Short mmCIF file of C-alpha atoms and ligand atoms in Angstrom, two decimals:
data_model
loop_
_atom_site.label_atom_id
_atom_site.label_comp_id
_atom_site.label_asym_id
_atom_site.label_seq_id
_atom_site.Cartn_x
_atom_site.Cartn_y
_atom_site.Cartn_z
CA MET A 1 24.02 8.97 2.56
CA LYS A 2 20.84 10.95 1.86
CA VAL A 3 17.59 9.45 0.71
CA GLY A 4 15.06 11.74 -0.94
CA ILE A 5 11.23 10.82 -0.37
CA LEU A 6 8.61 12.21 -2.46
CA GLY A 7 5.71 12.62 0.12
CA GLY A 8 6.10 13.24 3.82
CA GLY A 9 3.21 11.27 5.41
CA GLN A 10 3.45 8.20 7.59
CA LEU A 11 5.02 5.84 5.25
CA ALA A 12 7.75 8.24 4.56
CA ARG A 13 8.16 8.86 8.44
CA MET A 14 8.43 5.06 9.06
CA ILE A 15 11.13 4.69 6.30
CA ALA A 16 13.12 7.55 7.98
CA LEU A 17 12.69 5.98 11.52
CA ALA A 18 14.15 2.66 10.02
CA GLY A 19 17.14 4.54 8.17
CA TYR A 20 18.60 6.52 11.33
CA PRO A 21 20.26 3.20 13.01
CA LEU A 22 21.83 2.83 9.28
CA GLY A 23 23.28 6.38 9.39
CA LEU A 24 20.97 7.71 6.83
CA ASN A 25 19.81 11.22 6.34
CA PHE A 26 16.45 12.37 4.76
CA ILE A 27 14.95 14.91 2.52
CA PHE A 28 11.25 15.06 1.89
CA LEU A 29 9.26 16.76 -0.78
CA ASP A 30 5.67 17.52 0.26
CA PRO A 31 3.18 20.33 -0.51
CA SER A 32 1.76 20.22 3.15
CA VAL A 33 3.48 22.34 5.84
CA SER A 34 2.48 19.85 8.49
CA ALA A 35 3.41 16.74 6.64
CA CYS A 36 4.27 14.40 9.43
CA ALA A 37 7.51 12.82 8.43
CA THR A 38 9.22 16.38 7.91
CA THR A 39 10.33 16.67 11.43
CA LEU A 40 12.57 13.74 10.74
CA GLY A 41 14.66 15.56 7.77
CA ARG A 42 14.90 18.56 5.64
CA HIS A 43 11.39 19.47 4.15
CA LEU A 44 11.24 20.92 0.77
CA HIS A 45 8.06 22.49 0.98
CA GLY A 46 5.93 22.90 -2.29
CA ASP A 47 4.33 21.31 -5.19
CA TYR A 48 5.29 17.87 -6.68
CA HIS A 49 5.32 19.65 -10.03
CA ASP A 50 7.80 22.31 -9.00
CA GLU A 51 10.84 21.86 -11.06
CA TYR A 52 13.11 23.93 -8.99
CA LEU A 53 12.16 21.83 -5.86
CA LEU A 54 12.45 18.47 -7.90
CA ALA A 55 15.88 19.39 -9.08
CA GLU A 56 16.82 20.50 -5.63
CA LEU A 57 15.80 17.00 -4.18
CA ALA A 58 17.58 15.22 -7.15
CA LYS A 59 20.85 17.21 -6.43
CA ARG A 60 20.59 16.70 -2.54
CA ALA A 61 19.68 13.26 -2.39
CA ASP A 62 21.80 10.02 -3.33
CA VAL A 63 18.70 8.20 -4.30
CA VAL A 64 14.89 9.15 -4.42
CA THR A 65 12.14 6.88 -3.57
CA TYR A 66 8.39 7.89 -2.82
CA GLU A 67 5.49 6.87 -0.49
CA PHE A 68 2.62 6.86 -2.88
CA GLU A 69 2.07 5.99 -6.48
CA ASN A 70 0.28 8.75 -7.85
CA VAL A 71 3.47 10.41 -8.86
CA PRO A 72 3.09 11.97 -12.44
CA ALA A 73 5.12 10.08 -14.83
CA ASN A 74 6.79 13.31 -16.05
CA VAL A 75 7.85 14.13 -12.49
CA ALA A 76 9.43 10.69 -11.84
CA GLU A 77 11.03 10.92 -15.39
CA PHE A 78 12.44 14.45 -14.36
CA LEU A 79 13.93 12.83 -11.29
CA ALA A 80 15.35 9.82 -12.94
CA ALA A 81 17.15 11.78 -15.68
CA ARG A 82 19.15 13.64 -12.68
CA THR A 83 19.62 10.87 -9.87
CA GLN A 84 18.75 7.27 -9.06
CA VAL A 85 14.98 6.84 -8.66
CA TYR A 86 13.71 3.54 -7.13
CA PRO A 87 11.25 1.89 -8.06
CA SER A 88 11.46 2.88 -11.71
CA PRO A 89 9.00 5.34 -13.28
CA LYS A 90 7.67 2.37 -15.29
CA ALA A 91 6.50 0.60 -12.11
CA LEU A 92 4.68 3.69 -11.02
CA GLN A 93 3.11 4.40 -14.31
CA ILE A 94 1.56 0.86 -14.55
CA ALA A 95 0.61 0.75 -10.65
CA GLN A 96 -1.24 4.11 -10.82
CA ASP A 97 -3.57 3.00 -13.74
CA ARG A 98 -5.89 0.33 -12.80
CA LEU A 99 -6.41 -0.65 -16.60
CA LEU A 100 -2.72 -0.73 -17.34
CA GLU A 101 -2.02 -2.75 -14.23
CA LYS A 102 -4.78 -5.43 -14.91
CA GLU A 103 -3.40 -5.80 -18.38
CA PHE A 104 0.07 -6.06 -17.04
CA LEU A 105 -0.96 -8.62 -14.42
CA ASN A 106 -2.84 -10.81 -17.11
CA GLU A 107 0.20 -10.74 -19.45
CA LEU A 108 2.23 -12.19 -16.82
CA GLY A 109 -0.13 -14.96 -16.26
CA ILE A 110 -1.42 -13.45 -12.90
CA PRO A 111 -5.27 -13.82 -12.72
CA THR A 112 -7.39 -10.86 -11.95
CA ALA A 113 -11.18 -10.11 -11.86
CA SER A 114 -12.93 -9.75 -15.19
CA TYR A 115 -12.93 -6.10 -16.19
CA ALA A 116 -13.72 -3.86 -19.05
CA THR A 117 -13.03 -0.03 -19.84
CA VAL A 118 -15.59 2.55 -19.08
CA ASP A 119 -15.25 5.74 -20.73
CA SER A 120 -18.87 6.54 -21.81
CA TRP A 121 -22.46 5.72 -20.67
CA GLU A 122 -22.65 3.54 -23.79
CA SER A 123 -19.39 1.61 -22.69
CA LEU A 124 -20.63 1.23 -19.01
CA GLN A 125 -23.91 -0.59 -20.49
CA SER A 126 -21.86 -2.81 -22.52
CA ALA A 127 -19.34 -3.53 -19.84
CA MET A 128 -22.18 -4.61 -17.63
CA GLU A 129 -23.25 -6.88 -20.31
CA THR A 130 -20.18 -8.78 -20.24
CA ILE A 131 -19.25 -8.71 -16.54
CA GLY A 132 -22.72 -9.15 -15.10
CA TYR A 133 -23.86 -8.13 -11.44
CA PRO A 134 -22.56 -7.61 -8.94
CA ALA A 135 -19.69 -5.37 -10.04
CA ILE A 136 -17.39 -2.61 -8.91
CA LEU A 137 -16.84 0.75 -10.74
CA LYS A 138 -13.40 2.20 -10.18
CA THR A 139 -11.88 5.28 -11.59
CA ARG A 140 -8.53 4.34 -13.45
CA THR A 141 -6.56 6.56 -11.59
CA GLN A 142 -6.24 8.56 -8.18
CA GLY A 143 -8.18 5.71 -6.16
CA TYR A 144 -6.98 4.44 -2.87
CA ASP A 145 -8.64 3.44 0.33
CA GLY A 146 -11.87 2.77 -1.69
CA ARG A 147 -12.02 6.17 -3.08
CA GLY A 148 -13.47 6.68 -6.50
CA GLN A 149 -15.30 3.18 -6.31
CA SER A 150 -18.90 2.28 -6.29
CA VAL A 151 -20.75 -1.01 -6.24
CA LEU A 152 -23.15 -1.95 -8.76
CA LYS A 153 -25.69 -4.56 -7.23
CA SER A 154 -28.21 -4.30 -10.20
CA ALA A 155 -28.95 -2.07 -13.33
CA ALA A 156 -30.79 0.06 -10.99
CA ASP A 157 -27.40 1.33 -9.64
CA LEU A 158 -26.07 2.13 -13.21
CA LYS A 159 -27.18 5.94 -13.55
CA ALA A 160 -26.10 7.00 -9.83
CA SER A 161 -22.73 5.26 -10.29
CA TRP A 162 -22.28 6.76 -13.66
CA GLN A 163 -22.93 10.20 -12.45
CA LYS A 164 -20.71 9.74 -9.52
CA LEU A 165 -17.73 8.97 -11.88
CA ASN A 166 -17.92 12.46 -13.28
CA GLY A 167 -16.88 11.24 -16.61
CA LEU A 168 -13.45 9.98 -15.56
CA PRO A 169 -11.98 7.10 -17.48
CA SER A 170 -12.80 4.01 -15.49
CA ILE A 171 -12.97 0.25 -15.23
CA ALA A 172 -15.82 -2.04 -14.37
CA GLU A 173 -14.66 -5.12 -12.34
CA GLY A 174 -16.57 -8.25 -11.81
CA PHE A 175 -17.18 -8.83 -7.89
CA VAL A 176 -14.94 -11.28 -6.39
CA ASN A 177 -16.61 -13.51 -3.85
CA PHE A 178 -13.32 -14.14 -1.91
CA ASN A 179 -12.78 -16.59 1.08
CA ARG A 180 -10.26 -14.13 2.32
CA GLU A 181 -7.95 -11.20 1.47
CA VAL A 182 -4.13 -11.55 1.65
CA SER A 183 -1.01 -9.64 0.37
CA ILE A 184 2.35 -10.50 -0.01
CA VAL A 185 5.16 -7.87 0.74
CA ALA A 186 8.21 -8.64 -1.31
CA VAL A 187 11.61 -6.79 -1.85
CA ARG A 188 14.03 -6.89 -4.67
CA SER A 189 17.45 -5.02 -4.34
CA VAL A 190 19.36 -3.35 -7.01
CA SER A 191 21.57 -6.58 -7.54
CA GLY A 192 18.43 -8.58 -7.69
CA GLU A 193 18.38 -10.15 -4.40
CA LEU A 194 14.87 -11.22 -3.60
CA ALA A 195 13.13 -11.69 -0.15
CA PHE A 196 9.36 -12.15 0.73
CA TYR A 197 7.45 -11.87 4.05
CA PRO A 198 5.16 -14.25 5.44
CA LEU A 199 1.52 -13.42 3.94
CA SER A 200 -0.46 -10.88 5.59
CA GLU A 201 -4.12 -11.76 6.03
CA ASN A 202 -6.02 -8.66 5.72
CA VAL A 203 -9.56 -7.34 6.82
CA HIS A 204 -10.98 -4.06 4.99
CA ARG A 205 -14.10 -2.30 5.58
CA GLY A 206 -15.40 0.39 3.44
CA GLY A 207 -12.48 -0.16 1.30
CA ILE A 208 -9.98 0.76 4.03
CA LEU A 209 -7.52 -1.84 5.65
CA ARG A 210 -8.44 -2.37 9.21
CA LEU A 211 -6.51 -5.46 10.45
CA SER A 212 -3.51 -7.24 9.24
CA GLU A 213 -2.24 -10.63 10.50
CA SER A 214 0.98 -12.49 9.76
CA ARG A 215 0.39 -16.09 8.29
CA GLU A 216 3.62 -18.00 8.49
CA ASN A 217 3.60 -21.20 6.45
CA ASP A 218 0.31 -20.39 4.58
CA VAL A 219 -0.83 -22.74 1.98
CA MET A 220 -0.91 -19.78 -0.58
CA GLN A 221 2.61 -18.65 0.42
CA ALA A 222 4.43 -20.25 -2.59
CA LYS A 223 1.86 -19.14 -5.09
CA ALA A 224 1.93 -15.60 -3.85
CA GLU A 225 5.72 -15.52 -4.25
CA ASP A 226 5.65 -16.91 -7.66
CA TYR A 227 3.30 -13.87 -8.55
CA ALA A 228 5.40 -11.41 -6.91
CA THR A 229 8.50 -12.67 -8.52
CA ARG A 230 6.97 -12.66 -11.95
CA LEU A 231 5.99 -8.95 -11.39
CA MET A 232 9.27 -7.69 -9.99
CA THR A 233 11.27 -9.57 -12.59
CA ALA A 234 9.38 -8.16 -15.48
CA LEU A 235 9.62 -4.59 -13.97
CA GLU A 236 13.41 -5.09 -13.21
CA TYR A 237 11.81 -3.74 -9.66
CA VAL A 238 13.84 -2.18 -6.96
CA GLY A 239 12.52 -1.73 -3.38
CA VAL A 240 9.54 -3.19 -1.48
CA LEU A 241 6.43 -4.09 -3.48
CA ALA A 242 3.15 -5.39 -2.00
CA LEU A 243 0.67 -7.46 -4.11
CA GLU A 244 -2.86 -7.51 -2.71
CA LEU A 245 -4.76 -10.62 -3.62
CA PHE A 246 -8.14 -12.44 -3.03
CA GLU A 247 -7.98 -15.98 -2.22
CA VAL A 248 -11.06 -17.78 -4.04
CA ASP A 249 -11.55 -21.55 -3.58
CA GLY A 250 -7.86 -22.35 -3.35
CA GLU A 251 -6.74 -19.85 -6.03
CA LEU A 252 -5.33 -16.40 -5.95
CA VAL A 253 -6.75 -13.59 -7.94
CA ALA A 254 -4.80 -10.21 -7.84
CA ASN A 255 -6.65 -7.04 -6.95
CA GLU A 256 -3.64 -4.55 -7.37
CA PHE A 257 -0.13 -4.08 -6.51
CA ALA A 258 1.65 -0.99 -4.59
CA PRO A 259 5.15 0.04 -5.85
CA ARG A 260 6.10 0.97 -2.04
CA VAL A 261 6.04 -0.23 1.27
CA HIS A 262 2.43 -0.94 2.33
CA ASN A 263 0.04 -0.79 5.25
CA SER A 264 -0.34 -4.52 5.33
CA GLY A 265 3.32 -4.79 6.04
CA HIS A 266 3.34 -2.50 9.13
CA TRP A 267 3.35 -5.56 11.46
CA THR A 268 6.91 -6.11 10.36
CA ILE A 269 8.35 -3.34 12.42
CA GLU A 270 8.18 -5.38 15.57
CA GLY A 271 6.98 -8.68 13.96
CA ALA A 272 9.67 -9.47 11.84
CA GLU A 273 13.43 -9.77 12.08
CA THR A 274 13.73 -6.75 9.65
CA SER A 275 10.95 -4.47 8.81
CA GLN A 276 9.60 -3.58 5.27
CA PHE A 277 10.89 -0.10 5.94
CA GLU A 278 14.38 -1.14 6.61
CA ASN A 279 14.42 -3.70 3.71
CA HIS A 280 13.15 -1.18 1.29
CA LEU A 281 16.26 1.17 2.28
CA ARG A 282 18.57 -1.79 1.91
CA ALA A 283 17.05 -2.77 -1.47
CA ILE A 284 17.36 0.78 -2.98
CA LEU A 285 20.86 1.25 -1.36
CA ASP A 286 22.04 -2.07 -2.90
CA LEU A 287 22.91 -3.44 0.69
CA SER A 288 22.11 -7.02 1.68
CA LEU A 289 18.40 -7.64 2.57
CA GLY A 290 17.65 -8.59 6.03
CA SER A 291 15.81 -11.60 7.14
CA THR A 292 12.17 -11.41 6.66
CA ALA A 293 11.26 -14.09 9.24
CA ALA A 294 8.25 -13.41 11.53
CA ILE A 295 8.67 -13.27 15.26
CA GLY A 296 5.98 -15.21 16.56
CA LYS A 297 2.28 -14.64 15.65
CA VAL A 298 1.46 -10.75 14.85
CA ALA A 299 -1.50 -8.58 14.41
CA MET A 300 -1.67 -4.89 13.27
CA VAL A 301 -4.67 -2.87 13.91
CA ASN A 302 -5.18 0.65 12.09
CA PHE A 303 -6.78 3.53 14.07
CA ILE A 304 -8.88 5.37 11.76
CA GLY A 305 -10.55 8.74 12.12
CA GLY A 306 -9.26 9.15 15.79
CA LYS A 307 -6.84 7.52 18.07
CA PRO A 308 -7.23 5.93 21.60
CA GLU A 309 -5.58 7.21 24.75
CA SER A 310 -1.92 5.85 24.32
CA GLU A 311 -2.28 4.29 27.86
CA GLN A 312 -5.19 2.09 26.60
CA VAL A 313 -2.82 0.56 23.99
CA LEU A 314 0.36 0.46 25.78
CA LYS A 315 -0.98 -1.45 28.97
CA ILE A 316 -1.84 -4.41 26.40
CA GLN A 317 0.91 -6.99 26.67
CA ASN A 318 3.39 -6.95 23.83
CA ALA A 319 1.51 -4.00 22.15
CA HIS A 320 3.50 -1.35 20.32
CA LEU A 321 1.81 2.00 19.38
CA HIS A 322 2.61 4.13 16.45
CA LEU A 323 1.28 7.62 16.42
CA TYR A 324 1.76 9.38 13.03
CA ALA A 325 1.49 12.99 14.43
CA LYS A 326 -1.51 13.75 12.12
CA ALA A 327 -4.61 15.68 13.23
CA SER A 328 -7.73 13.33 13.48
CA ARG A 329 -10.00 13.61 10.46
CA LYS A 330 -12.79 11.41 9.35
CA GLY A 331 -11.72 8.33 7.49
CA ARG A 332 -7.92 9.28 8.01
CA LYS A 333 -5.32 6.88 9.13
CA VAL A 334 -3.77 8.38 12.15
CA ALA A 335 -2.15 5.58 14.09
CA HIS A 336 -1.75 1.81 14.27
CA ALA A 337 -0.73 -0.66 16.97
CA THR A 338 0.88 -4.07 16.73
CA VAL A 339 0.65 -7.02 18.93
CA HIS A 340 2.68 -10.21 18.98
CA ALA A 341 2.55 -13.50 20.83
CA ALA A 342 4.05 -17.04 20.74
CA THR A 343 1.14 -18.79 19.58
CA THR A 344 -2.40 -17.79 17.94
CA GLU A 345 -4.23 -18.71 21.13
CA GLU A 346 -2.33 -16.02 23.21
CA LEU A 347 -2.49 -13.61 20.53
CA GLU A 348 -6.23 -13.83 20.19
CA PRO A 349 -7.42 -11.90 23.21
CA LEU A 350 -4.70 -9.04 22.93
CA LYS A 351 -5.58 -8.65 19.27
CA LYS A 352 -9.39 -8.34 20.22
CA ARG A 353 -8.55 -5.46 22.90
CA LEU A 354 -6.82 -3.60 20.01
CA ILE A 355 -9.84 -3.93 17.68
CA MET A 356 -12.17 -2.71 20.26
CA LEU A 357 -10.17 0.25 20.85
CA ALA A 358 -10.13 0.96 17.20
CA ASN A 359 -13.83 0.32 16.88
CA ASP A 360 -14.17 2.98 19.62
CA VAL A 361 -12.44 5.72 17.78
CA ASP A 362 -13.61 4.83 14.16
CA ASP A 363 -15.79 7.37 12.77
CA SER A 364 -16.72 5.75 9.50
P1 LIG B 401 -9.00 -1.48 -3.97
O1 LIG B 401 -8.91 0.06 -3.56
O2 LIG B 401 -8.93 -1.93 -5.15
O3 LIG B 401 -7.75 -1.97 -3.03
O4 LIG B 401 -10.18 -1.96 -3.17
C1 LIG B 401 -10.37 -1.79 -1.78
C2 LIG B 401 -10.99 -3.04 -1.17
O5 LIG B 401 -12.36 -3.24 -1.75
C3 LIG B 401 -10.32 -4.46 -1.38
O6 LIG B 401 -9.51 -4.71 -0.61
C4 LIG B 401 -11.61 -5.40 -1.44
O7 LIG B 401 -12.07 -5.49 0.10
C5 LIG B 401 -12.76 -4.56 -2.09
N1 LIG B 401 -12.76 -4.95 -3.45
C6 LIG B 401 -12.09 -4.32 -4.40
N2 LIG B 401 -12.20 -4.72 -5.73
C7 LIG B 401 -13.05 -5.74 -5.34
C8 LIG B 401 -13.75 -6.87 -6.19
N3 LIG B 401 -13.42 -6.79 -7.66
N4 LIG B 401 -14.49 -7.81 -5.63
C9 LIG B 401 -14.64 -7.83 -4.44
N5 LIG B 401 -14.12 -6.74 -3.42
C10 LIG B 401 -13.33 -5.91 -3.93
#
C-alpha cells in the first residue's frame, strides 16, 4: 500500500516512520527540495497547485492525507475526485477558516470565546464594542503558531493592530482567562471506530507550543471526548483530529481544531501503546485502531529555533530525542524530546532537565 502525503515536514516524516513497520510506502508532494520527510519516500517536488503533480500523487497513492490544514479547497477536491482523501475536504475547509470553525463549533453546542468578524476599520471598532478588552485579533486563514495574531489590551492598540492585519479578513476574539490549556487527540476510522488519547496539558509561549504532558483520568476527559465526538461525527471524520481547549473554572472552551496529527500528541510515540501517527494510518486504511492507553506519565518538550547536543538529551533517563533534520531558524520547531516515568514525582526532575535544554536553545 502506498500513502500519499501533502506536505513533507516533520509531521509527514513521523507518519512515515510509523508506517514502515506496517509495510507501507510513502509519496510526498512538497515545494521544498529539502523537505525533511522526503528521504523516507518518493518526493514529488513542486507546487501544491500543480495539477500534473496532484494527478501523479492521486495515481500513485492508494490513499492521500496531509500534514497541514491550509490545503486550498480546490486542491483537496481535485484529489478527492481521483482517489481516497482523508480527512475530507470539508473538514479542511472548516478548520482553515477561524470564522467557519467557530460557527461550526457553536452549532454543535461546543462553546468558544466570543468573536466577531473584522473586515474593515469600522467593523473592528464595532467588534470591540461588543467583545470588550482584552481581545485577540486573528486573521481568518493562514495563521499558525501565533502568526497573524495581535493582542488588543486597550483602544490604544487598535490602529497598530489594524495596520498589521494588512486588510486581511479577520476575527476579533475575546481573551479567555484560562486556568490551563488542554487538547484532546482523537481518532476515527473509515468504519467509524473511535478512540481518544488521555488529555494533553499544554503550555504555549508566544503562541507556540512548548510543553505537553499526558493527563490520564483527568476530570475534563469525558467532556473533551464528548466535544471531539460531536465534531468527528458531524464531519464524518476519518483520521486523527486534535481539539485545542481552554479550561475556565471547570468548563471547557474550544480554541480550534486541527484536522491532522498534532504537536500536542507527539508524546504518544513513546508514551502510549499506539502512537497518534500509527493510529492515523490505521484509521485512513480502515484497520483496527490500536490502544490509546498511556504508558506511565509522559512529558514532551519542543526545541524551537535550535537543538541541544544530542548527548545532553540522551543521557537523561527515559528520554527520547526526535531530530527533524531541519536547519535551525528563528521560531522554527527543529526537534522534540519525550520523557516518561512511572510517577509524576519521578517525571518532574527529568522534565525540568529537558525544559532547561529547550530554554538554552530557544531564540524567541
Ligand atoms: P492559536 O493560534 O489560535 O492556536 O493560538 C495560539 C495560542 O495563543 C493559544 O494556544 C493560547 O495560548 C493563545 N490564545 C489564542 N486565542 C486566545 C484567546 N482567545 N484567549 C486567550 N489566549 C488565547
